[in-house]
Tab-separated table of C-alpha atoms and ligand atoms in Angstrom:
chain	number	residue	atom	x	y	z
A	1	MET	CA	0.144	0.585	-0.089
A	2	ARG	CA	1.314	3.792	-0.985
A	3	SER	CA	1.511	5.703	2.282
A	4	SER	CA	-0.919	8.181	0.040
A	5	THR	CA	-3.918	5.554	0.536
A	6	LEU	CA	-2.343	4.068	3.865
A	7	ALA	CA	-3.032	7.996	5.201
A	8	ALA	CA	-6.271	8.212	3.584
A	9	VAL	CA	-7.245	4.913	5.333
A	10	LEU	CA	-6.292	6.008	8.924
A	11	ALA	CA	-7.828	9.413	8.269
A	12	PHE	CA	-11.769	7.480	7.495
A	13	GLY	CA	-11.014	5.103	9.961
A	14	SER	CA	-10.699	7.655	12.446
A	15	THR	CA	-13.459	9.553	11.264
A	16	ALA	CA	-15.322	5.875	11.556
A	17	PHE	CA	-14.318	5.094	15.059
A	18	ALA	CA	-14.810	8.120	16.728
A	19	ALA	CA	-15.767	7.387	20.666
A	20	GLN	CA	-19.227	6.863	20.823
A	21	LEU	CA	-21.841	4.897	23.988
A	22	THR	CA	-20.537	1.464	24.023
A	23	GLN	CA	-21.969	-1.658	26.332
A	24	VAL	CA	-19.713	-2.954	28.760
A	25	SER	CA	-21.400	-6.808	29.072
A	26	ASN	CA	-20.005	-8.056	32.763
A	27	TYR	CA	-18.805	-5.239	34.978
A	28	GLY	CA	-18.848	-7.888	37.765
A	29	GLY	CA	-20.077	-8.503	41.639
A	30	SER	CA	-22.710	-10.335	42.578
A	31	ALA	CA	-25.853	-8.368	42.477
A	32	LYS	CA	-29.057	-10.018	41.455
A	33	ALA	CA	-30.262	-7.427	39.503
A	34	LYS	CA	-28.868	-6.895	36.412
A	35	PRO	CA	-29.186	-3.806	34.703
A	36	GLY	CA	-27.054	-3.121	31.356
A	37	MET	CA	-24.022	-0.804	31.581
A	38	TRP	CA	-22.746	1.487	28.515
A	39	VAL	CA	-20.174	3.793	29.295
A	40	TYR	CA	-18.994	6.470	27.225
A	41	LYS	CA	-15.721	7.954	26.480
A	42	PRO	CA	-14.611	11.194	24.946
A	43	ASP	CA	-12.117	10.441	21.586
A	44	THR	CA	-9.819	12.401	24.163
A	45	VAL	CA	-10.149	11.422	27.955
A	46	LYS	CA	-8.756	15.012	29.835
A	47	SER	CA	-9.842	13.889	33.088
A	48	ASP	CA	-9.836	11.339	36.242
A	49	ALA	CA	-13.473	12.064	36.690
A	50	LEU	CA	-16.643	9.904	36.395
A	51	VAL	CA	-19.937	10.978	35.790
A	52	VAL	CA	-22.998	8.520	35.712
A	53	ALA	CA	-25.855	9.925	34.477
A	54	ILE	CA	-29.351	7.753	34.782
A	55	HIS	CA	-31.824	7.840	33.264
A	56	SER	CA	-35.809	8.632	34.080
A	57	CYS	CA	-38.860	6.126	33.396
A	58	GLN	CA	-39.463	4.596	29.805
A	59	SER	CA	-35.627	5.479	29.190
A	60	SER	CA	-31.893	3.422	28.278
A	61	ALA	CA	-28.772	4.296	28.746
A	62	GLN	CA	-29.270	4.627	24.637
A	63	LYS	CA	-32.545	7.072	24.501
A	64	TYR	CA	-31.401	8.782	27.841
A	65	PHE	CA	-27.726	9.946	25.982
A	66	ALA	CA	-28.985	10.400	22.678
A	67	ASN	CA	-31.764	12.727	24.657
A	68	SER	CA	-31.075	16.639	23.567
A	69	LYS	CA	-32.585	17.968	26.443
A	70	ILE	CA	-29.856	15.150	28.752
A	71	PRO	CA	-25.909	16.964	28.213
A	72	TRP	CA	-23.766	15.219	29.578
A	73	HIS	CA	-22.736	13.938	26.648
A	74	GLN	CA	-20.968	17.281	25.345
A	75	GLY	CA	-19.884	17.920	28.699
A	76	SER	CA	-17.478	14.892	28.335
A	77	ASP	CA	-16.215	15.568	25.056
A	78	ARG	CA	-15.626	19.136	26.159
A	79	LYS	CA	-14.160	18.506	29.094
A	80	GLY	CA	-12.811	14.753	28.583
A	81	TYR	CA	-14.531	12.671	31.623
A	82	VAL	CA	-15.507	9.214	31.392
A	83	THR	CA	-19.460	8.704	31.373
A	84	VAL	CA	-21.511	5.351	32.371
A	85	TRP	CA	-25.208	5.245	31.783
A	86	PRO	CA	-26.662	2.101	33.728
A	87	SER	CA	-29.803	0.722	31.892
A	88	SER	CA	-32.546	-0.135	33.965
A	89	THR	CA	-34.214	-3.927	33.088
A	90	THR	CA	-37.077	-2.261	34.258
A	91	GLU	CA	-39.375	0.742	33.504
A	92	CYS	CA	-38.413	2.346	36.883
A	93	TRP	CA	-35.397	2.199	39.110
A	94	ASP	CA	-35.671	0.056	41.940
A	95	VAL	CA	-36.184	2.637	44.367
A	96	SER	CA	-38.849	0.725	46.393
A	97	SER	CA	-36.866	-3.307	47.775
A	98	LYS	CA	-35.283	-3.698	50.018
A	99	ALA	CA	-32.709	-5.143	48.594
A	100	SER	CA	-32.505	-1.953	46.562
A	101	LEU	CA	-32.737	0.505	49.406
A	102	THR	CA	-29.908	-1.555	51.039
A	103	HIS	CA	-25.783	-1.749	51.167
A	104	ASP	CA	-24.508	-4.210	49.044
A	105	GLY	CA	-28.337	-5.385	49.654
A	106	GLY	CA	-27.964	-7.213	45.480
A	107	GLY	CA	-30.873	-4.692	43.281
A	108	ASP	CA	-30.420	-1.941	41.361
A	109	SER	CA	-28.130	0.807	43.916
A	110	ASN	CA	-26.225	-3.037	44.486
A	111	ALA	CA	-25.644	-3.059	39.917
A	112	ILE	CA	-24.697	0.350	39.650
A	113	ALA	CA	-22.393	0.532	42.995
A	114	ASN	CA	-20.531	-2.500	41.198
A	115	MET	CA	-20.835	-0.559	37.687
A	116	ILE	CA	-18.729	2.625	39.147
A	117	LYS	CA	-16.320	0.026	40.627
A	118	TYR	CA	-15.926	-1.528	37.174
A	119	ALA	CA	-15.239	1.643	35.473
A	120	ILE	CA	-12.198	3.448	38.122
A	121	THR	CA	-10.297	0.062	37.831
A	122	GLN	CA	-10.826	0.078	34.399
A	123	TYR	CA	-10.636	3.686	33.247
A	124	LYS	CA	-8.103	4.729	35.704
A	125	ILE	CA	-10.354	7.112	37.416
A	126	ASP	CA	-9.544	8.911	40.748
A	127	PRO	CA	-11.865	6.966	43.054
A	128	ALA	CA	-12.548	10.403	44.733
A	129	LYS	CA	-13.977	12.381	41.777
A	130	VAL	CA	-16.914	9.659	41.816
A	131	PHE	CA	-20.099	11.873	40.791
A	132	VAL	CA	-23.982	11.345	39.958
A	133	THR	CA	-26.654	12.803	38.124
A	134	GLY	CA	-29.985	11.173	36.777
A	135	GLY	CA	-33.801	12.914	36.642
A	136	SER	CA	-37.012	12.105	37.750
A	137	SER	CA	-36.242	8.117	38.740
A	138	GLY	CA	-32.726	8.578	37.895
A	139	ALA	CA	-32.875	11.716	39.935
A	140	MET	CA	-34.889	8.915	43.438
A	141	MET	CA	-31.828	6.790	42.202
A	142	SER	CA	-29.294	9.426	42.903
A	143	ASN	CA	-30.785	9.608	46.721
A	144	VAL	CA	-30.539	6.026	47.234
A	145	LEU	CA	-26.722	5.967	45.782
A	146	ALA	CA	-26.339	8.583	48.277
A	147	ALA	CA	-27.475	6.464	50.698
A	148	THR	CA	-26.431	3.173	49.958
A	149	TYR	CA	-23.134	3.630	48.670
A	150	PRO	CA	-21.363	7.415	49.859
A	151	GLU	CA	-18.548	5.848	50.584
A	152	LEU	CA	-17.958	5.862	46.524
A	153	ILE	CA	-19.693	8.978	45.884
A	154	SER	CA	-17.836	11.970	46.120
A	155	ALA	CA	-21.100	14.696	44.915
A	156	VAL	CA	-24.022	14.528	43.690
A	157	SER	CA	-26.480	16.567	41.450
A	158	LEU	CA	-29.986	15.444	41.207
A	159	TYR	CA	-32.969	16.977	38.707
A	160	SER	CA	-36.195	16.176	40.872
A	161	GLY	CA	-36.387	13.159	42.644
A	162	VAL	CA	-38.242	12.433	45.949
A	163	PRO	CA	-35.503	11.418	49.382
A	164	ALA	CA	-34.170	8.057	49.501
A	165	GLY	CA	-36.897	5.654	50.942
A	166	CYS	CA	-39.843	7.777	50.155
A	167	PHE	CA	-40.797	5.368	47.430
A	168	VAL	CA	-40.165	2.384	49.467
A	169	SER	CA	-42.742	-0.414	48.791
A	170	SER	CA	-44.401	-1.808	51.972
A	171	SER	CA	-44.600	-4.937	50.347
A	172	GLY	CA	-41.309	-5.222	49.078
A	173	ALA	CA	-42.237	-5.457	45.578
A	174	SER	CA	-39.620	-3.833	43.089
A	175	ALA	CA	-39.470	-1.114	40.681
A	176	ALA	CA	-42.697	-0.297	42.403
A	177	TRP	CA	-44.472	3.516	42.895
A	178	ASN	CA	-45.959	5.373	45.717
A	179	ASN	CA	-48.564	6.957	45.186
A	180	SER	CA	-48.446	8.661	48.940
A	181	CYS	CA	-44.427	9.403	47.898
A	182	SER	CA	-45.340	10.813	44.414
A	183	GLY	CA	-48.175	12.533	45.888
A	184	GLY	CA	-46.539	15.281	47.940
A	185	GLN	CA	-48.509	12.882	50.952
A	186	SER	CA	-44.920	11.278	52.559
A	187	THR	CA	-43.751	14.029	54.692
A	188	ALA	CA	-41.815	13.224	58.059
A	189	THR	CA	-39.242	15.519	60.051
A	190	ALA	CA	-35.566	15.500	59.387
A	191	GLN	CA	-34.708	13.514	61.677
A	192	LYS	CA	-37.218	10.883	60.838
A	193	TRP	CA	-35.789	10.892	56.628
A	194	GLY	CA	-32.554	11.291	58.397
A	195	ASP	CA	-32.813	8.105	59.526
A	196	VAL	CA	-34.292	6.551	56.324
A	197	ALA	CA	-31.189	7.236	54.639
A	198	ARG	CA	-29.020	6.163	57.571
A	199	ALA	CA	-30.682	2.355	58.144
A	200	MET	CA	-29.683	1.906	54.343
A	201	TYR	CA	-25.670	1.582	55.973
A	202	PRO	CA	-25.857	1.620	59.236
A	203	GLY	CA	-22.804	1.722	61.277
A	204	TYR	CA	-21.640	3.571	58.301
A	205	ASN	CA	-19.353	7.346	59.767
A	206	GLU	CA	-17.172	8.676	56.782
A	207	THR	CA	-17.422	11.251	54.083
A	208	ARG	CA	-20.720	11.464	52.267
A	209	PRO	CA	-21.460	12.445	48.873
A	210	ARG	CA	-22.070	16.803	48.430
A	211	MET	CA	-25.878	16.813	47.412
A	212	GLN	CA	-27.423	19.339	44.553
A	213	ILE	CA	-30.837	18.938	44.981
A	214	TRP	CA	-33.503	20.844	41.691
A	215	HIS	CA	-37.199	20.635	41.922
A	216	GLY	CA	-40.500	22.506	39.880
A	217	SER	CA	-42.738	24.053	42.105
A	218	VAL	CA	-45.309	23.265	39.616
A	219	ASP	CA	-44.249	19.558	38.898
A	220	GLY	CA	-47.547	17.898	38.517
A	221	THR	CA	-46.021	14.205	38.428
A	222	LEU	CA	-43.211	14.020	41.689
A	223	SER	CA	-44.905	16.464	44.459
A	224	PRO	CA	-42.360	19.968	44.863
A	225	ASN	CA	-42.976	18.759	48.756
A	226	ASN	CA	-39.889	16.498	48.060
A	227	TYR	CA	-38.509	19.178	47.404
A	228	GLN	CA	-38.412	20.139	51.323
A	229	GLU	CA	-38.594	15.932	52.271
A	230	THR	CA	-35.232	16.034	50.800
A	231	ILE	CA	-34.000	19.446	52.702
A	232	LYS	CA	-34.546	18.062	55.381
A	233	GLN	CA	-32.704	14.179	54.298
A	234	TRP	CA	-29.351	15.966	53.875
A	235	THR	CA	-29.820	18.761	56.503
A	236	ASN	CA	-30.336	16.170	58.567
A	237	VAL	CA	-27.577	13.338	57.497
A	238	PHE	CA	-25.347	15.915	57.498
A	239	GLY	CA	-26.657	17.673	60.729
A	240	VAL	CA	-26.619	21.499	59.514
A	241	SER	CA	-29.748	23.404	59.633
A	242	THR	CA	-32.187	23.117	57.404
A	243	THR	CA	-32.649	26.779	56.901
A	244	PRO	CA	-30.059	28.115	55.045
A	245	THR	CA	-27.305	29.354	55.104
A	246	SER	CA	-27.321	31.860	52.209
A	247	SER	CA	-30.044	32.031	49.725
A	248	LYS	CA	-29.461	33.573	45.741
A	249	PRO	CA	-32.607	34.214	43.930
A	250	ASP	CA	-32.597	34.196	39.987
A	251	THR	CA	-29.745	31.995	39.999
A	252	PRO	CA	-28.557	30.135	38.513
A	253	GLU	CA	-31.329	31.299	36.177
A	254	LYS	CA	-34.664	34.073	35.980
A	255	ASN	CA	-37.017	32.470	38.407
A	256	TYR	CA	-34.356	29.473	39.898
A	257	ARG	CA	-33.533	30.005	43.632
A	258	MET	CA	-30.133	28.712	45.317
A	259	ASP	CA	-30.280	27.970	48.574
A	260	ASP	CA	-27.482	26.392	50.252
A	261	PHE	CA	-27.280	24.704	53.675
A	262	GLY	CA	-23.680	25.509	54.710
A	263	PRO	CA	-21.510	24.144	51.709
A	264	ASN	CA	-22.047	20.102	52.101
A	265	ILE	CA	-25.757	20.647	50.581
A	266	GLU	CA	-27.701	22.753	47.504
A	267	GLY	CA	-30.799	22.886	46.641
A	268	ILE	CA	-32.085	25.160	43.161
A	269	TRP	CA	-36.011	25.734	43.353
A	270	ALA	CA	-37.027	26.088	39.985
A	271	VAL	CA	-40.544	28.425	40.156
A	272	GLY	CA	-43.226	27.642	37.446
A	273	VAL	CA	-41.151	24.759	36.464
A	274	GLY	CA	-42.864	21.270	35.952
A	275	HIS	CA	-41.453	17.683	35.153
A	276	SER	CA	-38.767	17.218	35.164
A	277	VAL	CA	-36.300	20.543	35.754
A	278	PRO	CA	-33.537	20.466	32.915
A	279	SER	CA	-30.569	20.149	33.236
A	280	HIS	CA	-28.273	22.798	33.700
A	281	LEU	CA	-24.892	21.172	32.666
A	282	ASP	CA	-22.572	23.791	34.037
A	283	ALA	CA	-24.102	24.089	37.621
A	284	SER	CA	-23.818	20.893	37.290
A	285	GLU	CA	-20.297	20.474	37.305
A	286	ALA	CA	-19.247	23.465	39.436
A	287	TRP	CA	-21.507	21.586	41.769
A	288	PHE	CA	-19.113	18.536	40.661
A	289	GLY	CA	-15.300	21.009	40.661
A	290	LEU	CA	-15.692	19.898	37.156
B	301	NAG	C1	-45.130	4.148	50.134
B	301	NAG	O1	-44.463	5.481	50.856
B	301	NAG	C2	-44.191	5.508	52.045
B	301	NAG	C3	-43.191	6.142	52.796
B	301	NAG	O2	-42.686	7.404	52.030
B	301	NAG	C4	-44.589	4.243	53.045
B	301	NAG	O3	-45.331	5.172	54.807
B	301	NAG	C5	-45.605	3.596	52.434
B	301	NAG	O4	-46.026	2.467	53.239
B	301	NAG	C6	-45.550	2.904	51.268
B	301	NAG	N1	-46.936	2.792	50.453
B	301	NAG	C7	-46.577	1.356	49.952
B	301	NAG	C8	-48.057	0.711	49.411
B	301	NAG	O5	-46.271	0.239	49.507
B	302	NAG	C1	-16.897	4.367	62.845
B	302	NAG	O1	-16.819	2.975	62.156
B	302	NAG	C2	-16.208	2.701	62.870
B	302	NAG	C3	-16.322	0.707	62.622
B	302	NAG	O2	-17.622	0.305	63.684
B	302	NAG	C4	-15.764	2.835	64.065
B	302	NAG	O3	-14.267	1.911	64.594
B	302	NAG	C5	-14.485	3.646	63.934
B	302	NAG	O4	-14.145	4.378	65.709
B	302	NAG	C6	-16.103	5.218	64.521
B	302	NAG	N1	-15.613	5.745	63.747
B	302	NAG	C7	-16.268	7.289	64.654
B	302	NAG	C8	-15.525	8.552	63.848
B	302	NAG	O5	-16.675	7.945	65.370
């Protein structure tokens, strides 16, 4: 082959093999639940951080990745970090069974934790730079992961979810819907919500992920009450007051209000926004320190 032909072949090849979402068929671990694991490695990896992007109901890793409103693919290309896209085998994530609401309980949360562990080794991720985001059911799972695997996650940015344990099923069913929680009737004291989160990994006393919680004031799917309930949960876990230490109107955009509760919890209340609040890449990346 003449060298000019070879160069042409190589040039064509690099276009044809540009980064794409690819499936990892065996990410290991012994969890009974077996959601799919998909990974996006940008053409140029420039960061040792990992972002796990968790889809909403009736979606999948591929659909979520292709959704133009979900910006993590672009974030990955721009800043050069790897993203992992778990893909549920049920309509919504299992955030209701004991298996998923328990550290190493074998449920969906356990399987996603296994994906994180696999990614840390395989893609040389700094274990102190593992970040989780998600919308709706993916936001519920983000809260559940923060409670069940606090040792694995540095920070969470979740959009329009419910507190960890709010979707619990009294019969133990997996991936069950919970009308009391979605309707905003599952309210409790901060202490109670904190106890619910702590009970998912009893005895854990080390660092916990910093939490950024977004919710729309006119959410018709997961009641806006869930914003305050989620704030109660994590402020109690971090042992801080439910009264913000600072509150910024029109941040990060008009009609959004950013409430900080010390350095570890940030709430973003989106006035007039329904289900679910669109991902704000810059603000989420800033929370992650990316
Ligand atoms: C729904 O969740 C609440 C807690 O948020 C729980 O008390 C209740 O038993 C659950 N409902 C069902 C039908 O499982
Ligand atoms: C945290 O838990 C471990 C194991 O139970 C225990 O040895 C350690 O003393 C605890 N640390 C603190 C600060 O409570």
